[in-house]
Amino acid sequence: MKKLFYTLVAAFLTASFLTGTAAAAPEDEALSAAEQAADNEEESAAPIMVGMPNPMIEYPDVPTLERAIGFPILYLPSNFYALYHPAVHVFGISGQVADLRFKGKADDTAITLRTALEERVLTTDISGVHGAAWQTQSAGDVKRTQVDVAVLENGTRVVRWSAGRFVFALSAEGFDETSFKPLLKSFVVVADRFAHKYRNFTLNLPKK
């Protein structure tokens, strides 16, 4: 039954991953989504189910999502707040994957960022993209972290990687190669710091 569940989750991830990506300056402190966004989000409300039996639930803000899934979530760094904060959609997928979606305020770029615990999803790929030509590379000067990058037919760049106990996926729509490379480098640096900071956290699922 557990194997079937994870198979269904993987299939849904494939169908639900929309375009987007996220970036961070290396000097930014690695904070969870709730820590970075709590002061700027609107008042919490009850989760909204997005389609049945769709396992995707929309939440009013990222702190509410963190409380629901029980682990910290990577969020946009402060230098991207002006153009992308707040997330236009905050989803939880099957109670195990955080899916944050952002739209550019000054252009048509779009960002999607996913965070999950590898020990829960039992995979290092939560991108939902299959059949693409993935290329493994280092993220700029970040030698210790290898990422897989794929460029889809519409030009969207998708990245998947893991760090510590966490797995991440992001996609960038409307970014060219010039703007994408520094974005990838800075984001992976902050994700590494995030994974190190929360390496010993205790999963805290809400009581049913």
JSON list of N, CA and C in Angstrom, two decimals, residues 162-201:
[
{"chain": "A", "resi": 162, "resn": "SER", "atom": "N", "xyz": [19.32, 17.69, -4.32]},
{"chain": "A", "resi": 162, "resn": "SER", "atom": "CA", "xyz": [19.11, 17.40, -2.92]},
{"chain": "A", "resi": 162, "resn": "SER", "atom": "C", "xyz": [20.23, 18.00, -2.10]},
{"chain": "A", "resi": 163, "resn": "ALA", "atom": "N", "xyz": [19.93, 18.28, -0.83]},
{"chain": "A", "resi": 163, "resn": "ALA", "atom": "CA", "xyz": [20.93, 18.80, 0.10]},
{"chain": "A", "resi": 163, "resn": "ALA", "atom": "C", "xyz": [20.52, 18.36, 1.50]},
{"chain": "A", "resi": 164, "resn": "GLY", "atom": "N", "xyz": [21.40, 17.63, 2.16]},
{"chain": "A", "resi": 164, "resn": "GLY", "atom": "CA", "xyz": [21.06, 17.14, 3.49]},
{"chain": "A", "resi": 164, "resn": "GLY", "atom": "C", "xyz": [19.84, 16.26, 3.45]},
{"chain": "A", "resi": 165, "resn": "ARG", "atom": "N", "xyz": [18.87, 16.55, 4.31]},
{"chain": "A", "resi": 165, "resn": "ARG", "atom": "CA", "xyz": [17.64, 15.76, 4.39]},
{"chain": "A", "resi": 165, "resn": "ARG", "atom": "C", "xyz": [16.59, 16.22, 3.38]},
{"chain": "A", "resi": 166, "resn": "PHE", "atom": "N", "xyz": [16.88, 17.29, 2.66]},
{"chain": "A", "resi": 166, "resn": "PHE", "atom": "CA", "xyz": [15.87, 17.92, 1.80]},
{"chain": "A", "resi": 166, "resn": "PHE", "atom": "C", "xyz": [16.11, 17.64, 0.32]},
{"chain": "A", "resi": 167, "resn": "VAL", "atom": "N", "xyz": [15.02, 17.63, -0.43]},
{"chain": "A", "resi": 167, "resn": "VAL", "atom": "CA", "xyz": [15.08, 17.60, -1.89]},
{"chain": "A", "resi": 167, "resn": "VAL", "atom": "C", "xyz": [14.35, 18.85, -2.39]},
{"chain": "A", "resi": 168, "resn": "PHE", "atom": "N", "xyz": [14.86, 19.40, -3.48]},
{"chain": "A", "resi": 168, "resn": "PHE", "atom": "CA", "xyz": [14.32, 20.63, -4.02]},
{"chain": "A", "resi": 168, "resn": "PHE", "atom": "C", "xyz": [14.06, 20.49, -5.52]},
{"chain": "A", "resi": 169, "resn": "ALA", "atom": "N", "xyz": [13.14, 21.27, -6.01]},
{"chain": "A", "resi": 169, "resn": "ALA", "atom": "CA", "xyz": [12.92, 21.41, -7.45]},
{"chain": "A", "resi": 169, "resn": "ALA", "atom": "C", "xyz": [12.48, 22.84, -7.71]},
{"chain": "A", "resi": 170, "resn": "LEU", "atom": "N", "xyz": [12.97, 23.40, -8.77]},
{"chain": "A", "resi": 170, "resn": "LEU", "atom": "CA", "xyz": [12.53, 24.74, -9.14]},
{"chain": "A", "resi": 170, "resn": "LEU", "atom": "C", "xyz": [12.47, 24.83, -10.66]},
{"chain": "A", "resi": 171, "resn": "SER", "atom": "N", "xyz": [11.66, 25.73, -11.13]},
{"chain": "A", "resi": 171, "resn": "SER", "atom": "CA", "xyz": [11.58, 25.97, -12.56]},
{"chain": "A", "resi": 171, "resn": "SER", "atom": "C", "xyz": [11.53, 27.46, -12.81]},
{"chain": "A", "resi": 172, "resn": "ALA", "atom": "N", "xyz": [12.10, 27.85, -13.94]},
{"chain": "A", "resi": 172, "resn": "ALA", "atom": "CA", "xyz": [12.19, 29.26, -14.29]},
{"chain": "A", "resi": 172, "resn": "ALA", "atom": "C", "xyz": [11.63, 29.48, -15.68]},
{"chain": "A", "resi": 173, "resn": "GLU", "atom": "N", "xyz": [10.55, 30.22, -15.76]},
{"chain": "A", "resi": 173, "resn": "GLU", "atom": "CA", "xyz": [9.94, 30.55, -17.05]},
{"chain": "A", "resi": 173, "resn": "GLU", "atom": "C", "xyz": [10.23, 32.00, -17.38]},
{"chain": "A", "resi": 174, "resn": "GLY", "atom": "N", "xyz": [10.72, 32.24, -18.59]},
{"chain": "A", "resi": 174, "resn": "GLY", "atom": "CA", "xyz": [10.99, 33.60, -19.03]},
{"chain": "A", "resi": 174, "resn": "GLY", "atom": "C", "xyz": [12.40, 34.08, -18.73]},
{"chain": "A", "resi": 175, "resn": "PHE", "atom": "N", "xyz": [13.27, 33.17, -18.26]},
{"chain": "A", "resi": 175, "resn": "PHE", "atom": "CA", "xyz": [14.66, 33.51, -17.99]},
{"chain": "A", "resi": 175, "resn": "PHE", "atom": "C", "xyz": [15.53, 32.98, -19.13]},
{"chain": "A", "resi": 176, "resn": "ASP", "atom": "N", "xyz": [16.45, 33.81, -19.61]},
{"chain": "A", "resi": 176, "resn": "ASP", "atom": "CA", "xyz": [17.40, 33.33, -20.60]},
{"chain": "A", "resi": 176, "resn": "ASP", "atom": "C", "xyz": [18.62, 32.75, -19.89]},
{"chain": "A", "resi": 177, "resn": "GLU", "atom": "N", "xyz": [19.56, 32.20, -20.64]},
{"chain": "A", "resi": 177, "resn": "GLU", "atom": "CA", "xyz": [20.72, 31.55, -20.04]},
{"chain": "A", "resi": 177, "resn": "GLU", "atom": "C", "xyz": [21.55, 32.53, -19.21]},
{"chain": "A", "resi": 178, "resn": "THR", "atom": "N", "xyz": [21.63, 33.75, -19.67]},
{"chain": "A", "resi": 178, "resn": "THR", "atom": "CA", "xyz": [22.44, 34.76, -18.96]},
{"chain": "A", "resi": 178, "resn": "THR", "atom": "C", "xyz": [21.88, 35.05, -17.58]},
{"chain": "A", "resi": 179, "resn": "SER", "atom": "N", "xyz": [20.58, 35.20, -17.48]},
{"chain": "A", "resi": 179, "resn": "SER", "atom": "CA", "xyz": [19.97, 35.51, -16.18]},
{"chain": "A", "resi": 179, "resn": "SER", "atom": "C", "xyz": [19.79, 34.26, -15.33]},
{"chain": "A", "resi": 180, "resn": "PHE", "atom": "N", "xyz": [19.73, 33.10, -15.98]},
{"chain": "A", "resi": 180, "resn": "PHE", "atom": "CA", "xyz": [19.49, 31.87, -15.24]},
{"chain": "A", "resi": 180, "resn": "PHE", "atom": "C", "xyz": [20.71, 31.39, -14.47]},
{"chain": "A", "resi": 181, "resn": "LYS", "atom": "N", "xyz": [21.90, 31.51, -15.03]},
{"chain": "A", "resi": 181, "resn": "LYS", "atom": "CA", "xyz": [23.10, 30.97, -14.40]},
{"chain": "A", "resi": 181, "resn": "LYS", "atom": "C", "xyz": [23.38, 31.57, -13.02]},
{"chain": "A", "resi": 182, "resn": "PRO", "atom": "N", "xyz": [23.41, 32.89, -12.87]},
{"chain": "A", "resi": 182, "resn": "PRO", "atom": "CA", "xyz": [23.64, 33.42, -11.53]},
{"chain": "A", "resi": 182, "resn": "PRO", "atom": "C", "xyz": [22.49, 33.13, -10.57]},
{"chain": "A", "resi": 183, "resn": "LEU", "atom": "N", "xyz": [21.28, 33.06, -11.11]},
{"chain": "A", "resi": 183, "resn": "LEU", "atom": "CA", "xyz": [20.13, 32.71, -10.30]},
{"chain": "A", "resi": 183, "resn": "LEU", "atom": "C", "xyz": [20.32, 31.31, -9.70]},
{"chain": "A", "resi": 184, "resn": "LEU", "atom": "N", "xyz": [20.71, 30.36, -10.53]},
{"chain": "A", "resi": 184, "resn": "LEU", "atom": "CA", "xyz": [20.91, 28.99, -10.06]},
{"chain": "A", "resi": 184, "resn": "LEU", "atom": "C", "xyz": [22.01, 28.91, -9.01]},
{"chain": "A", "resi": 185, "resn": "LYS", "atom": "N", "xyz": [23.12, 29.57, -9.29]},
{"chain": "A", "resi": 185, "resn": "LYS", "atom": "CA", "xyz": [24.24, 29.54, -8.35]},
{"chain": "A", "resi": 185, "resn": "LYS", "atom": "C", "xyz": [23.84, 30.07, -6.98]},
{"chain": "A", "resi": 186, "resn": "SER", "atom": "N", "xyz": [23.23, 31.24, -6.94]},
{"chain": "A", "resi": 186, "resn": "SER", "atom": "CA", "xyz": [22.89, 31.86, -5.67]},
{"chain": "A", "resi": 186, "resn": "SER", "atom": "C", "xyz": [21.82, 31.07, -4.92]},
{"chain": "A", "resi": 187, "resn": "PHE", "atom": "N", "xyz": [20.86, 30.51, -5.66]},
{"chain": "A", "resi": 187, "resn": "PHE", "atom": "CA", "xyz": [19.80, 29.76, -5.01]},
{"chain": "A", "resi": 187, "resn": "PHE", "atom": "C", "xyz": [20.33, 28.49, -4.36]},
{"chain": "A", "resi": 188, "resn": "VAL", "atom": "N", "xyz": [21.22, 27.78, -5.04]},
{"chain": "A", "resi": 188, "resn": "VAL", "atom": "CA", "xyz": [21.76, 26.54, -4.49]},
{"chain": "A", "resi": 188, "resn": "VAL", "atom": "C", "xyz": [22.60, 26.82, -3.25]},
{"chain": "A", "resi": 189, "resn": "VAL", "atom": "N", "xyz": [23.33, 27.92, -3.24]},
{"chain": "A", "resi": 189, "resn": "VAL", "atom": "CA", "xyz": [24.11, 28.30, -2.05]},
{"chain": "A", "resi": 189, "resn": "VAL", "atom": "C", "xyz": [23.20, 28.43, -0.84]},
{"chain": "A", "resi": 190, "resn": "VAL", "atom": "N", "xyz": [22.10, 29.17, -1.01]},
{"chain": "A", "resi": 190, "resn": "VAL", "atom": "CA", "xyz": [21.20, 29.38, 0.11]},
{"chain": "A", "resi": 190, "resn": "VAL", "atom": "C", "xyz": [20.48, 28.09, 0.50]},
{"chain": "A", "resi": 191, "resn": "ALA", "atom": "N", "xyz": [20.16, 27.25, -0.49]},
{"chain": "A", "resi": 191, "resn": "ALA", "atom": "CA", "xyz": [19.52, 25.97, -0.18]},
{"chain": "A", "resi": 191, "resn": "ALA", "atom": "C", "xyz": [20.46, 25.09, 0.64]},
{"chain": "A", "resi": 192, "resn": "ASP", "atom": "N", "xyz": [21.75, 25.11, 0.33]},
{"chain": "A", "resi": 192, "resn": "ASP", "atom": "CA", "xyz": [22.72, 24.35, 1.11]},
{"chain": "A", "resi": 192, "resn": "ASP", "atom": "C", "xyz": [22.75, 24.84, 2.55]},
{"chain": "A", "resi": 193, "resn": "ARG", "atom": "N", "xyz": [22.74, 26.15, 2.73]},
{"chain": "A", "resi": 193, "resn": "ARG", "atom": "CA", "xyz": [22.74, 26.70, 4.08]},
{"chain": "A", "resi": 193, "resn": "ARG", "atom": "C", "xyz": [21.46, 26.35, 4.81]},
{"chain": "A", "resi": 194, "resn": "PHE", "atom": "N", "xyz": [20.37, 26.40, 4.09]},
{"chain": "A", "resi": 194, "resn": "PHE", "atom": "CA", "xyz": [19.07, 26.03, 4.66]},
{"chain": "A", "resi": 194, "resn": "PHE", "atom": "C", "xyz": [19.09, 24.58, 5.15]},
{"chain": "A", "resi": 195, "resn": "ALA", "atom": "N", "xyz": [19.59, 23.67, 4.31]},
{"chain": "A", "resi": 195, "resn": "ALA", "atom": "CA", "xyz": [19.63, 22.25, 4.66]},
{"chain": "A", "resi": 195, "resn": "ALA", "atom": "C", "xyz": [20.52, 22.01, 5.87]},
{"chain": "A", "resi": 196, "resn": "HIS", "atom": "N", "xyz": [21.63, 22.75, 5.94]},
{"chain": "A", "resi": 196, "resn": "HIS", "atom": "CA", "xyz": [22.53, 22.60, 7.10]},
{"chain": "A", "resi": 196, "resn": "HIS", "atom": "C", "xyz": [21.87, 23.12, 8.37]},
{"chain": "A", "resi": 197, "resn": "LYS", "atom": "N", "xyz": [21.21, 24.25, 8.26]},
{"chain": "A", "resi": 197, "resn": "LYS", "atom": "CA", "xyz": [20.57, 24.86, 9.43]},
{"chain": "A", "resi": 197, "resn": "LYS", "atom": "C", "xyz": [19.50, 23.95, 10.02]},
{"chain": "A", "resi": 198, "resn": "TYR", "atom": "N", "xyz": [18.74, 23.29, 9.16]},
{"chain": "A", "resi": 198, "resn": "TYR", "atom": "CA", "xyz": [17.63, 22.47, 9.64]},
{"chain": "A", "resi": 198, "resn": "TYR", "atom": "C", "xyz": [17.93, 20.97, 9.60]},
{"chain": "A", "resi": 199, "resn": "ARG", "atom": "N", "xyz": [19.20, 20.62, 9.66]},
{"chain": "A", "resi": 199, "resn": "ARG", "atom": "CA", "xyz": [19.59, 19.21, 9.55]},
{"chain": "A", "resi": 199, "resn": "ARG", "atom": "C", "xyz": [19.08, 18.37, 10.72]},
{"chain": "A", "resi": 200, "resn": "ASN", "atom": "N", "xyz": [18.88, 18.98, 11.88]},
{"chain": "A", "resi": 200, "resn": "ASN", "atom": "CA", "xyz": [18.48, 18.22, 13.07]},
{"chain": "A", "resi": 200, "resn": "ASN", "atom": "C", "xyz": [17.07, 18.54, 13.54]},
{"chain": "A", "resi": 201, "resn": "PHE", "atom": "N", "xyz": [16.27, 19.18, 12.70]},
{"chain": "A", "resi": 201, "resn": "PHE", "atom": "CA", "xyz": [14.93, 19.53, 13.15]},
{"chain": "A", "resi": 201, "resn": "PHE", "atom": "C", "xyz": [14.09, 18.25, 13.32]}
]
